[in-house]
Structures are given as C-alpha cells and as structure tokens.
C-alpha cells in the first residue's frame, strides 16, 4: 500500500483525476464542493446582487433628479437607500471578494483546493439564502429602512415596529456567519496549503493581501454579529441593551457597528488592491517593486483601520481628546495606502508598460481612488467633519473610495482573468467605450455630490426644495448615473460576447509569472495534475514550462490513489512539505445544513420562537453527520507523495488544517466575547439611568460550583488526550468531561432563572443574562464535543497517533473554561462595580 | 515529526508591536472615558496637573515603552538573522518585516496618542 503509484501519461492522469474531482451532473451539482465551481458561483451571484443594488441606485437618482419629485414617498425612499447600501456592502462587495479568493487562491498558491471544501459550499448556500430572504422582503414591501448602519433607537422596536429591521438583523447575520467561515478557511488555506518550497517570502502578493484581509474579517465581523444578536434580542424579548430609559445606550450600537464598519471598508479595498498588485507588474513587464514594504504596509494598515472606528462618530458627543486620537490615526492610515500607490508607480516607471484593457481600468482606479482618499483625509479632520457630516459630501466620498477602490480594480481583474476562467480571449473591444462611459458617468454622478453636500444637502432625504442651488447639480448627477449604468450594461454585453465568441488560446496570454497561468485553461477541477515546486518568488515563475511539466505528472502527487482527493500541506513559514491532506468529496450536507439554518432564521423572523428549536436541533444533527465520512480507522504511517518523498496524512500529525481551523474559529468567537465584555463595561461606565433597581444575590456557592465544573471539564479532556497518547482508553475521562459540562449548564441555567433580576427591567440584568447564557451555550456544546470524542474513539477513528478529534475538542474545552470563568466572575463582581459607579458620587 | 527551522510562532512578531499599540490605544480611550465620567479631569493631583492628565501620560508612556521594547527586540533578532543565507528563508525576511512593522507601531503610538499631553480631555 505504501508504494508510489506508477506514473501515467498526461491524458490518462487527467481522466483519473477528473473522475475523482469533478462535481457531477444534473442535481448532483447541488452537492459540489469544488473551489473553482463555488468561486464562480460566488462571483456570479455577487454580480447579480450588484445589478440589483445598481437598479436601486438608479431609483434613488431618478427620485433625486428634480426637486419635489413625486416618484417615491419618504417611506419607500428609506427602504430603497437602505437596501442599496446593504446590498452593495454585504451582498455584493464582501461575497465578490470571497468568491475571487476562493477561486484564485488555490490556483495561485499551487494547491488542488481550499482546506475545507464543504465549508465553502455551506458558506455559499448561507449567502444565497440570506441574500434571498432580504430581497424577497424588499419585494414584499417590508425591506429594512433604518439606513445601512441601522442606528438605534431608530431601528429599535418603538420606532421600527414592523418586521423590516428584523429582516436586516437576521438576514445579514446569516450572511456574516458565512463570511466568517470563508475567512477562516482562507486563512488556514494560505498558511498551510501552498506549493512545496513556497516560503512566506515567495508567496504571490495576492496571498498576503488575502491573508491580512481574512484575519481582519475574523476580528472585524464578530462585533457586528454580537451587536445584531443583542439588537434582535432587544426587539424580540425586550432586553434593553440599547434603550437609555432602562440603562442601555444607543451609543453602544454605534461603537459595535463601526468597530466592524471601518475595518470593513479596508476588507473590501485590500483584495482589490491585491488584484492590482498582481496585474500591474505583469502589464508593466517588471516584477512588483517594494514587495516587502507592501507586506509591512498591509500589516500596519490592518491594525490602524481598527483604531479609527470613532471617526464615523465624531458628532456623537465623544470626549474631546478621544477625537484627537481617532483623527490622528485616521490621517495615519493614509500612509500605508500611499506606500502601495508609490510601489505601483515605481513598478510602472521601471518597467515597459503595455497599455492593455486592464491597464485602462487600473488608471480609472488610481484617479478615482486617490480622489476619494483625499476627501477621506479631509473628513478625518474633526472641524471639517462636523460641517460635512451626514451631507452628500460623505456620499461622494464613500463612493469614490468604494467604486474607485473596489469596482474599478474588479473590472480590471475581470478583463485580466476572464481568459483564465473561460479559456477564451476577447475579440470585440467594447471594453473601451464601456470604460469611458463608466469613468465619465461615475465622475459626473458623484463629483456633483461634493458640491451639493458642501451646499448643505443632507444625505438620506427623499426630496428637497427648488431654488437653493441644488437643482442642476442633482440633475447632472442623475444623468451621470444613467451614463454609468450604460457603461455597466456594455461591460455585461462584452463579457457575454467573450464567453460566446472568444477565441481559444494555448496558455498564459499575458506572459504572467504566477501559477494560475501554469494550468490548462479553463482550469480542470483538480487544478494541477501534479503539484509544483517553487524555488523563487512565485510571481516570477516560467508558467509555460511549469504547466507542461505539471500536466505530465512530474511534480508532487502526480497520481490518483484510492479515489482520494489529495493535496499537500506545508510548514507555514518555510513551505517544506509536511503532510497529505485528504479532502472530503462532493456532498449534499452543506445544502441541507444551510437549509436548516435558514429554517432557524425564518422561524425567528416569523417569531415562532419555540418552533425554532426544531431546525436548530436539525442543524446540530446535520453538523455531527459531517464527520461520518472523515477520519481513518487504522494508522497508515507516511505515504509516498512523489519525487521519492514520503509524508503522513493529516489525521496523523499535530497541526492539521482542521486544528488550525478551530484555532481561528476561537479567535473569532473570542472577539465576539470580548465585544460582549466591552458592551457590559461600556454600559456600566457610560449609559444613563444607572444604578439598576436591583442587582440580584448570586452568592458564591453557585459561581464556585460552575468554576469547578469548568476546570474539571477542561482538565479531564487533557487527561483523555494524555491517556490516548499512551495508548490507553480516554473514554472514562471523556464521560467525566461531558458530565462536568452538564453540571455547569444546570447551575448556570439555575442562576439565570433564579438569581438574575428580570432581564427586561434593566440593561444590567440583560447583560448578566447574556453573559451567563454565553457560558451555558458553550458548555452545552462542550458536552457535545466530549460525546463526539467518545463516539469517535469507540468507532476506532482515534488512536495514539490519530488524536485530532480529541485535540480539537481540547481547544474548545479550554476556551469554554476560560471565557466561562471570565463571564461568571464578571457577573459576581457586577454588584460591586455598580456600588462604585460614578453616578453614586 | 521534525521541528520547523522557522517555527510558526515567529510570525507573531510581525504583529506584536501593533498589538501593543492597539492595547495602549484602547486603554487610553477607556481610561479617558471613565475619567471624564468620574470627573478626574477636575481633580488636581499636583502643580496644576489633573489626575486625568497624569493617568493619560502614564498610559501613553507605557504604550511607548512597550512598542519600543518590541521594536528593539525585533531589531536584535533581525541583526542576528540578516547574515543567514537564502537557505534559511523566510527567516531573514520575517525578522526584517517584524522589525519594520514594530517601528511603524512606535510611530503610530507617538502620532496618535501624544495628544494626551496637550489637548483638553473631556470637552
Ligand atoms: C452604481 C452606481 C451607484 C450609484 C449611482 C449610487 C448612488 C447612491 C446614492 C445617491 C446614495 C445616497 C442615498 C441617500 O443618502 O439618499 C447612495 C448611498 C450608498 N451607497 Fe451607492 N451608488 C452606487 C454604487 C455603490 C456601490 C458600488 C457601493 C458599495 C460597494 C455603494 C454603497 C453605498 C452605501 C453604503 C450607501 C449609504 C446608504 C445609507 O445611507 O444607508 N454604492 N448610493
Ligand atoms: Cu471609517
């Protein structure tokens, strides 16, 4: 069994690999997990949402074209602009960048797929269903209408009594969870699934951009997920987190939203900039200059972008000095952006640029984005911000950055990579008139808004009086909007023509030096018939020569074995081959699971709270059944990976992708928990109407019991791992671990019911409730993990060597014990904190 | 299994300086908000310096110290790694990037947090 399979000729090798990796026909397509298929689905779906968002934009511009327009009433207008912003940000930009990353990363990094293919599929379905819920709500006339940042109290029950806000909170959270899944998968894939030899300093720059972006998503999205959960709980059960009359604070929403919202715009911009950093050097015929400086700039930018969320809140009454901190950091963040722009200019200046179509769009990107960056620095200055806040000047700024920084680069990317995706080169040149229509139309639409904004026109108003100097500017802007739309229509026609009539080509039409061009085009489902070795920076490779070699099976894993979907994992830093990852095959489970999650979301939306437990239980059962096809029942030892080398499978090593997946999941979860702690302390320090009427008497017995149970759960699992490593049985320890968790859950539920005051009475009680519920939820899942380890051992999937299931469990138990202890201790200390509150003095 | 010559945990140095900056940033913002709530800005400590101002300056200096120490340590690691050959990849790159990254964290600390010395704190 451990002999290397014999070498086949390229055609036979292709047939065998395709038989293993292809996604199937007909209804089987619904079970596809392949990253090429799903990446394309993501991008096409995102483009459809872009079209929907664009139609909404046209409606907005139609309404604002003339004063006193009778086209829409105020209520409809509210829905339209809220939906436009929401669709563009959450259903177009984020999924589009995810789709691009899902499609391209394995190809650029030299792997056969991403680390968790079924998770990719789950993410796609969650996105599709979440997006559909929101669009259907709009068609039914109950779209969200509180603006894309959903400020409370406007979005709270008293001021938004309908279901509109719930659609946003539930639907967007559904989509966000999919985004976090994608981010975790992308992070692990970049760190582990690269071509052998591709050390960190040889990675194509897009890999670095996406690594930074994905990590930002892991830390940036949880605050919004938490905020949405809290607001939905407030709307559904009247827990007053954001209600100032009962110790809540609407400022808390603003903080949590923008803690997500500002990083979000960099999350959107960075992948697009990454695409520019890939395209521009090829067309300049000069390797990217300042590769290392760009990497440092990305890191600095990632952090700075988290430190500037309050610049969206300059007018909300924040202490003066804090404004200075955030204003200074906001100005600083322009520097790393500038470094990238200078690197691009240097690359161009030292190269021999070819003025191809993608270059035209990159030119558009540079002009528009730099203009948006400049108005951004203006808005970062507090005095100016106070003048321009909530006017159309801000609308102009945000579109210059978003359209300049995302849409233009994505169009460049489309023209650059469409040949890779379709295997065809364009024959018509509609791309040029399309560019000029988009470029002129865009500037005409949005440049005017700077002026209307400075002349005092507020954003989000459905109409305006005549004769105060806004009329002709708005009319021009609307005309520009329609020119812009015609440009996009031309783009769509051009792409369709390319798909239909484009002429095939052999390989690498741009003469690029990255691995995605060392594949056949369009790419086969398994990407590479054998995996490349990289010995220099992976954007200076000879794609043509490598392509032929790899197709001939002369790289790693150049064979089909046991029907396995194999790819290589490498050491994170050096890129040395480390182990073989056996990927799971096509499966309907992601679809069923996301349907069950969708059922849960819909039952909450229609307020069937008790019934919602049914789909929730279904989600749990389905999630457990994901593991039925993974794992191996015998130790296999190292197996051949080609080139005379051997490596173990991922079940038999310590740092398997799924272990890292859990680590990053817990980072995301930990950020959510940290946001919750922040919320608790924020309300205590800042919210009005404290102290609470009563703080409850939790005593010490119950908390000590819970802490002991947590310690026991984490400890017993470590003993289980140790017993397993020695070849003994972990079953007793795992049973104890589950029992400890269940004890903790029981005591926590008792505390919630008997000690915590009525959670609708005051934010204090609501916060205690949520903290304890968080611990209880994690502990119940801990019991599931322990039970799962128990079963896996019994079924023979776990051995001294194959301990992955138990060690992943360990991460969860340790995390639960740590956060649970913090939650319980905070609840115990809260009454003391209340006693020393500032309002007491 | 063989230990990697460049363990993954070394990548943490890429971000350590900025983590310190972020921690300091949050501490200053939190301290400032709590201070304004409790009226520390009107409580004189000594010589016309308020409790608030003293706390802010201490926090600022602590952030500066932490980021600087990290920058210094990563400079030392880089000096040791820069002479290694290309076979040690990506160690020289990693140490260089960590050093420059922590330098940018020091700069960020100074520019974004030094207003603690001068500006009025609460209004
Ligand atoms: C296709 C051309 C586009 C046009 C003509 C357009 C037009 C507009 C207009 C006129 C508004 C202001 C509505 C108001 O405040 O009354 C607006 C808001 C907004 N747009 Fe666009 N837009 C376009 C594309 C985009 C894109 C590509 C994005 C994001 C990637 C985007 C994101 C937003 C956001 C976030 C808002 C704020 C919504 C709110 O205030 O809640 N837009 N857009
Ligand atoms: Cu911002």
Coordinates of N, CA, C and O in Angstrom, one line a residue, chain A residues 22 48 103 127 148 267 287 290 313 331 375 386 453 455 491 523 549 586 630 679 800:
Chain A
X22 N -14.3 15.9 -10.3 CA -15.3 16.6 -10.9 C -16.6 16.6 -10.1 O -16.8 15.8 -9.2
X48 N -25.0 39.5 -9.6 CA -26.4 39.7 -9.7 C -26.9 40.6 -8.6 O -27.7 41.6 -8.9
X103 N -11.8 31.3 -5.6 CA -11.5 30.8 -7.0 C -10.0 30.8 -7.2 O -9.4 29.8 -7.7
X127 N -25.0 32.3 2.1 CA -25.0 33.6 1.5 C -26.2 33.7 0.6 O -27.0 34.7 0.6
X148 N -28.1 51.8 6.2 CA -27.3 50.5 6.2 C -26.6 50.3 7.5 O -26.1 49.2 7.8
X267 N -11.4 45.9 4.4 CA -11.6 44.5 4.0 C -12.0 44.4 2.5 O -11.7 43.6 1.7
X287 N 8.7 42.9 -12.3 CA 8.2 42.3 -11.1 C 7.8 43.4 -10.1 O 8.4 44.5 -10.1
X290 N 9.0 46.8 -4.2 CA 8.6 47.0 -2.9 C 7.7 46.0 -2.3 O 6.8 46.2 -1.5
X313 N -18.1 58.7 14.2 CA -19.0 59.1 15.3 C -18.5 60.4 15.9 O -18.8 60.8 17.0
X331 N -5.7 59.9 9.9 CA -4.8 60.5 8.9 C -3.7 59.6 8.7 O -3.2 59.4 7.5
X375 N -10.5 63.2 0.0 CA -11.7 63.6 0.7 C -11.8 62.9 2.0 O -12.3 63.4 3.0
X386 N -17.4 68.0 11.2 CA -18.7 68.5 11.8 C -19.5 69.3 10.8 O -20.7 69.3 10.9
X453 N -23.3 68.5 -1.3 CA -23.0 68.3 0.1 C -22.5 69.6 0.8 O -23.0 70.0 1.8
X455 N -23.0 72.5 -0.1 CA -24.0 73.5 -0.1 C -25.1 73.0 0.8 O -26.2 73.6 0.8
X491 N -20.4 46.5 -20.4 CA -19.5 45.6 -19.8 C -20.1 44.2 -19.8 O -19.5 43.2 -20.2
X523 N -9.5 26.0 -16.2 CA -8.8 25.0 -15.3 C -9.6 23.8 -15.0 O -10.9 23.8 -14.9
X549 N 5.2 20.5 -17.5 CA 5.8 19.6 -16.6 C 4.7 19.0 -15.6 O 4.6 17.8 -15.3
X586 N -17.7 15.5 -2.8 CA -19.0 16.1 -3.0 C -20.0 15.6 -2.0 O -20.0 14.4 -1.7
X630 N -15.3 11.4 7.3 CA -13.9 11.8 7.5 C -13.3 10.9 8.6 O -14.0 10.3 9.4
X679 N -19.2 45.7 25.9 CA -20.5 46.2 26.0 C -20.9 46.3 27.5 O -21.5 47.3 27.9
X800 N -3.5 6.4 19.3 CA -2.5 7.2 19.9 C -1.9 8.2 18.9 O -1.5 9.3 19.2

